[in-house]
Coordinates of N, CA and C in Angstrom, one line a residue:
M5 N -28.4 -11.2 -5.5 CA -27.1 -10.6 -5.1 C -27.4 -9.2 -4.5
K6 N -28.3 -8.5 -5.2 CA -28.5 -7.1 -4.8 C -29.2 -7.1 -3.4
S7 N -30.1 -8.1 -3.2 CA -30.8 -8.1 -1.9 C -29.9 -8.5 -0.8
V8 N -28.8 -9.3 -1.1 CA -27.9 -9.6 0.0 C -27.1 -8.4 0.3
R9 N -26.7 -7.6 -0.6 CA -25.9 -6.3 -0.4 C -26.8 -5.4 0.5
I10 N -28.0 -5.3 0.1 CA -28.9 -4.4 0.9 C -29.1 -4.9 2.3
A11 N -29.2 -6.2 2.5 CA -29.4 -6.7 3.8 C -28.1 -6.5 4.7
I12 N -26.9 -6.7 4.1 CA -25.7 -6.5 4.8 C -25.5 -5.0 5.2
A13 N -25.8 -4.1 4.2 CA -25.7 -2.7 4.5 C -26.7 -2.3 5.6
S14 N -27.9 -2.8 5.6 CA -28.9 -2.5 6.6 C -28.5 -3.0 8.0
A15 N -27.9 -4.2 8.0 CA -27.5 -4.8 9.3 C -26.3 -4.0 9.9
L16 N -25.4 -3.5 9.0 CA -24.3 -2.7 9.5 C -24.8 -1.4 10.0
V17 N -25.7 -0.7 9.3 CA -26.2 0.6 9.8 C -27.0 0.4 11.1
L18 N -27.8 -0.6 11.2 CA -28.5 -0.8 12.5 C -27.6 -1.2 13.6
A19 N -26.6 -2.0 13.4 CA -25.6 -2.4 14.4 C -24.8 -1.2 14.9
M20 N -24.5 -0.3 14.1 CA -23.7 0.8 14.5 C -24.5 2.0 15.1
S21 N -25.7 2.2 14.7 CA -26.4 3.3 15.1 C -27.6 3.0 16.0
G22 N -28.2 1.9 15.8 CA -29.5 1.6 16.4 C -29.5 1.2 17.9
G23 N -28.5 0.6 18.3 CA -28.4 0.0 19.6 C -28.2 1.0 20.7
V24 N -27.2 1.9 20.6 CA -26.9 2.8 21.7 C -27.1 4.2 21.2
P25 N -27.9 5.0 21.9 CA -28.1 6.4 21.5 C -26.8 7.2 21.8
A26 N -26.5 8.2 21.0 CA -25.3 9.0 21.2 C -25.6 10.0 22.3
M27 N -24.8 10.1 23.3 CA -24.9 11.1 24.4 C -23.7 12.0 24.3
A28 N -23.9 13.2 23.8 CA -22.9 14.2 23.6 C -22.8 15.2 24.8
G29 N -23.8 15.3 25.6 CA -23.8 16.3 26.7 C -24.3 17.6 26.1
D30 N -23.7 18.7 26.6 CA -24.0 20.0 26.1 C -23.4 20.1 24.7
L31 N -24.2 20.4 23.7 CA -23.8 20.5 22.3 C -22.8 21.6 22.1
Q32 N -23.0 22.8 22.7 CA -22.1 23.9 22.5 C -20.7 23.6 23.0
D33 N -20.6 23.0 24.2 CA -19.3 22.6 24.8 C -18.6 21.5 23.9
S34 N -19.4 20.6 23.4 CA -18.8 19.5 22.6 C -18.2 20.1 21.3
V35 N -19.0 21.0 20.7 CA -18.5 21.6 19.4 C -17.2 22.4 19.7
A36 N -17.2 23.2 20.8 CA -16.0 24.0 21.1 C -14.8 23.1 21.4
A37 N -15.0 22.0 22.1 CA -13.9 21.1 22.4 C -13.4 20.4 21.1
A38 N -14.3 20.0 20.2 CA -13.9 19.4 19.0 C -13.2 20.3 18.1
A39 N -13.6 21.6 18.0 CA -12.9 22.6 17.2 C -11.5 22.9 17.7
A40 N -11.4 22.9 19.1 CA -10.1 23.2 19.6 C -9.1 22.0 19.4
A41 N -9.7 20.8 19.5 CA -8.8 19.6 19.2 C -8.5 19.5 17.8
A42 N -9.4 19.9 16.9 CA -9.1 19.8 15.4 C -8.0 20.9 15.1
A43 N -8.1 22.0 15.7 CA -7.1 23.1 15.4 C -5.7 22.7 15.9
K44 N -5.7 22.1 17.1 CA -4.5 21.7 17.7 C -3.8 20.5 16.9
S45 N -4.6 19.6 16.4 CA -4.0 18.4 15.7 C -3.8 18.6 14.2
S46 N -4.4 19.7 13.7 CA -4.3 19.9 12.2 C -2.9 20.3 11.8
T47 N -2.2 20.9 12.8 CA -0.8 21.3 12.4 C 0.1 20.1 12.5
Q48 N -0.3 19.1 13.2 CA 0.6 17.9 13.3 C 0.3 16.8 12.3
E49 N -0.8 16.9 11.6 CA -1.2 15.8 10.7 C -0.4 15.9 9.4
T50 N -0.1 14.7 8.9 CA 0.5 14.6 7.6 C -0.2 13.5 6.9
G51 N -0.6 13.7 5.7 CA -1.3 12.7 4.9 C -0.3 11.9 4.1
M52 N -0.8 10.8 3.6 CA 0.1 9.9 2.8 C 0.2 10.4 1.4
K53 N -0.9 11.0 0.9 CA -0.9 11.5 -0.5 C -0.2 12.8 -0.5
S54 N 0.8 12.9 -1.4 CA 1.6 14.1 -1.4 C 1.3 15.1 -2.5
G55 N 0.2 14.8 -3.3 CA -0.2 15.7 -4.3 C -0.3 15.0 -5.6
I56 N -0.6 15.8 -6.6 CA -0.7 15.3 -8.0 C 0.6 14.9 -8.6
G57 N 0.7 13.7 -9.2 CA 1.9 13.3 -9.8 C 2.7 12.3 -9.0
S58 N 2.3 12.1 -7.7 CA 3.0 11.1 -6.9 C 2.8 9.7 -7.4
G59 N 1.6 9.5 -8.0 CA 1.4 8.1 -8.6 C 2.3 7.8 -9.7
K60 N 2.6 8.8 -10.6 CA 3.5 8.6 -11.7 C 4.9 8.4 -11.2
A61 N 5.3 9.1 -10.2 CA 6.6 9.0 -9.6 C 6.8 7.6 -9.0
M62 N 5.8 7.1 -8.3 CA 5.9 5.8 -7.7 C 5.9 4.7 -8.8
T63 N 5.2 4.9 -9.9 CA 5.2 4.0 -10.9 C 6.5 3.9 -11.6
W64 N 7.1 5.0 -11.9 CA 8.4 5.0 -12.6 C 9.5 4.5 -11.7
A65 N 9.5 4.9 -10.4 CA 10.5 4.4 -9.4 C 10.3 2.9 -9.3
G66 N 9.1 2.4 -9.2 CA 8.9 1.0 -9.1 C 9.3 0.2 -10.3
G67 N 9.1 0.8 -11.5 CA 9.6 0.2 -12.7 C 11.1 0.1 -12.8
A68 N 11.8 1.1 -12.4 CA 13.2 1.1 -12.3 C 13.7 0.1 -11.3
L69 N 13.1 0.0 -10.1 CA 13.5 -1.0 -9.1 C 13.2 -2.4 -9.6
F70 N 12.1 -2.6 -10.3 CA 11.8 -3.9 -10.8 C 12.8 -4.4 -11.8
A71 N 13.1 -3.5 -12.8 CA 14.1 -3.8 -13.8 C 15.5 -4.1 -13.2
T72 N 15.9 -3.3 -12.3 CA 17.2 -3.5 -11.7 C 17.2 -4.8 -10.9
G73 N 16.2 -5.0 -10.1 CA 16.2 -6.2 -9.3 C 16.1 -7.5 -10.1
M74 N 15.3 -7.5 -11.1 CA 15.2 -8.6 -12.0 C 16.5 -8.9 -12.7
T75 N 17.2 -7.9 -13.2 CA 18.4 -8.0 -13.9 C 19.5 -8.6 -13.0
Y76 N 19.6 -8.0 -11.8 CA 20.6 -8.4 -10.8 C 20.3 -9.9 -10.4
G77 N 19.1 -10.1 -10.0 CA 18.8 -11.5 -9.5 C 19.0 -12.6 -10.6
L78 N 18.6 -12.3 -11.8 CA 18.8 -13.4 -12.8 C 20.2 -13.5 -13.2
F79 N 21.0 -12.4 -13.1 CA 22.4 -12.5 -13.4 C 23.1 -13.4 -12.3
Q80 N 22.7 -13.2 -11.1 CA 23.3 -13.9 -10.0 C 22.9 -15.4 -10.0
F81 N 21.7 -15.7 -10.5 CA 21.3 -17.1 -10.6 C 21.9 -17.8 -11.8
I82 N 22.1 -17.1 -12.9 CA 22.6 -17.7 -14.1 C 24.1 -17.8 -14.2
N83 N 24.8 -16.7 -13.8 CA 26.2 -16.6 -14.0 C 26.9 -17.4 -12.8
N84 N 27.9 -18.2 -13.2 CA 28.6 -18.9 -12.2 C 30.0 -18.3 -12.0
K85 N 30.8 -18.8 -11.0 CA 32.1 -18.2 -10.7 C 33.2 -18.8 -11.6
N86 N 32.8 -19.6 -12.6 CA 33.9 -20.2 -13.4 C 34.1 -19.4 -14.7
G87 N 33.4 -18.2 -14.9 CA 33.6 -17.4 -16.1 C 32.6 -17.7 -17.2
G88 N 31.7 -18.6 -17.0 CA 30.7 -18.9 -18.0 C 29.3 -18.9 -17.4
Y89 N 28.4 -19.5 -18.1 CA 27.1 -19.6 -17.5 C 26.9 -21.0 -17.0
A90 N 26.0 -21.1 -16.0 CA 25.8 -22.4 -15.3 C 25.2 -23.4 -16.2
E91 N 25.7 -24.6 -16.1 CA 25.1 -25.8 -16.8 C 24.5 -26.7 -15.8
F92 N 24.0 -27.8 -16.3 CA 23.3 -28.8 -15.5 C 24.3 -29.3 -14.4
G93 N 24.0 -29.3 -13.2 CA 24.8 -29.8 -12.1 C 25.7 -28.8 -11.5
E94 N 25.7 -27.5 -11.9 CA 26.5 -26.5 -11.3 C 25.7 -25.5 -10.4
A95 N 24.8 -26.0 -9.7 CA 23.9 -25.2 -8.9 C 24.7 -24.5 -7.7
A96 N 25.8 -25.2 -7.3 CA 26.6 -24.7 -6.2 C 27.5 -23.5 -6.6
A97 N 27.7 -23.3 -7.9 CA 28.6 -22.3 -8.4 C 27.9 -20.9 -8.5
T98 N 26.6 -20.9 -8.4 CA 25.9 -19.6 -8.5 C 25.6 -19.0 -7.1
N99 N 25.3 -17.7 -7.1 CA 25.1 -17.0 -5.8 C 23.6 -17.0 -5.6
K100 N 23.1 -17.9 -4.8 CA 21.7 -18.0 -4.5 C 21.2 -16.9 -3.6
K101 N 21.9 -16.5 -2.6 CA 21.5 -15.4 -1.7 C 21.3 -14.1 -2.5
A102 N 22.3 -13.8 -3.3 CA 22.2 -12.5 -4.0 C 21.1 -12.6 -5.1
G103 N 20.9 -13.7 -5.7 CA 19.8 -13.9 -6.6 C 18.4 -13.7 -6.0
A104 N 18.3 -14.3 -4.8 CA 17.0 -14.1 -4.0 C 16.8 -12.7 -3.6
A105 N 17.9 -12.0 -3.2 CA 17.8 -10.5 -2.9 C 17.4 -9.7 -4.1
G106 N 17.9 -10.0 -5.3 CA 17.5 -9.3 -6.5 C 16.1 -9.6 -6.8
L107 N 15.6 -10.8 -6.7 CA 14.2 -11.1 -7.0 C 13.3 -10.4 -5.9
S108 N 13.7 -10.3 -4.7 CA 13.0 -9.6 -3.7 C 12.9 -8.1 -4.0
M109 N 14.0 -7.6 -4.5 CA 14.0 -6.2 -4.9 C 13.0 -6.0 -6.1
A110 N 13.0 -6.9 -7.0 CA 12.1 -6.9 -8.2 C 10.6 -6.9 -7.7
F111 N 10.3 -7.7 -6.7 CA 9.0 -7.8 -6.1 C 8.6 -6.5 -5.5
A112 N 9.5 -5.9 -4.7 CA 9.2 -4.6 -4.1 C 9.0 -3.5 -5.2
G113 N 9.7 -3.6 -6.3 CA 9.4 -2.7 -7.4 C 8.1 -2.9 -8.0
G114 N 7.7 -4.1 -8.2 CA 6.3 -4.4 -8.7 C 5.2 -3.9 -7.8
A115 N 5.5 -4.0 -6.5 CA 4.5 -3.5 -5.5 C 4.4 -2.0 -5.6
L116 N 5.5 -1.3 -5.8 CA 5.5 0.1 -6.0 C 4.8 0.5 -7.2
M117 N 5.0 -0.2 -8.3 CA 4.3 0.1 -9.6 C 2.8 -0.1 -9.4
L118 N 2.4 -1.1 -8.6 CA 0.9 -1.3 -8.4 C 0.4 -0.2 -7.6
L119 N 1.1 0.2 -6.5 CA 0.6 1.3 -5.7 C 0.6 2.6 -6.4
G120 N 1.5 2.9 -7.3 CA 1.6 4.1 -8.1 C 0.4 4.1 -9.1
H121 N 0.1 2.9 -9.7 CA -1.0 2.9 -10.6 C -2.3 3.1 -10.0
H122 N -2.5 2.7 -8.8 CA -3.8 2.8 -8.1 C -3.8 4.0 -7.1
A123 N -2.8 4.9 -7.2 CA -2.7 6.0 -6.2 C -3.9 6.9 -6.1
G124 N -4.6 7.1 -7.2 CA -5.8 8.0 -7.2 C -7.0 7.4 -6.4
R125 N -7.0 6.1 -6.3 CA -8.1 5.4 -5.6 C -7.7 4.8 -4.2
M126 N -6.5 5.1 -3.8 CA -6.1 4.7 -2.5 C -6.7 5.5 -1.4
P127 N -6.9 4.9 -0.2 CA -7.4 5.8 0.9 C -6.4 6.8 1.4
S128 N -6.8 7.8 2.0 CA -6.0 8.9 2.5 C -5.8 8.6 4.0
V129 N -4.6 8.5 4.5 CA -4.4 8.3 5.9 C -3.7 9.5 6.5
A130 N -4.3 10.0 7.6 CA -3.7 11.2 8.3 C -3.3 10.7 9.7
V131 N -2.1 11.0 10.2 CA -1.6 10.6 11.5 C -1.3 11.9 12.3
G132 N -1.9 11.9 13.5 CA -1.7 13.1 14.4 C -1.1 12.6 15.7
A133 N -1.0 13.5 16.7 CA -0.3 13.1 17.9 C -1.1 12.0 18.6
K134 N -2.4 12.2 18.7 CA -3.2 11.2 19.4 C -4.4 10.7 18.5
S135 N -4.2 10.8 17.2 CA -5.3 10.5 16.3 C -4.8 9.8 15.1
L136 N -5.7 9.1 14.4 CA -5.4 8.4 13.2 C -6.7 8.6 12.3
G137 N -6.6 9.2 11.2 CA -7.7 9.4 10.3 C -7.6 8.6 9.0
L138 N -8.7 8.1 8.5 CA -8.7 7.4 7.3 C -9.9 7.8 6.5
A139 N -9.7 8.2 5.2 CA -10.7 8.7 4.3 C -10.7 7.8 3.1
K140 N -11.8 7.2 2.8 CA -12.0 6.3 1.6 C -13.4 6.4 1.1
R141 N -13.6 6.6 -0.2 CA -14.9 6.6 -0.7 C -15.3 5.2 -1.1
V142 N -16.4 4.7 -0.6 CA -16.9 3.3 -0.9 C -18.2 3.4 -1.6
S143 N -18.2 2.7 -2.8 CA -19.5 2.7 -3.5 C -19.8 1.2 -3.9
W144 N -21.0 0.9 -4.1 CA -21.4 -0.4 -4.5 C -21.9 -0.5 -5.8

């Protein structure tokens, strides 16, 4: 398995760098242009990570959304319009659309909890006027 990983990594490195030599022209002009572009776009970039604690906030908000959606959805599926709980054969008396909306809300809350739990290991995305940046540490 280790040899397969090494072979894949070697093939990727050779495919990306070995075939075409990089032609940057005059190095000093390229560096000046890159610095000017970075200074211009750095004021417009916003990252997805908003700082320490955003993972906890997403986890708690997702938990609240999950609990609310699950409660609402199950109540709409179980409670019928006759004042009691649904029995066998009373499927038309329950509100299926509202129950499905509640379970969808619970699914969204579960997704938020997952993203909040893994917020420290998520990639950082930066969006600029004409650029998109992605930073992620990959280890084998």
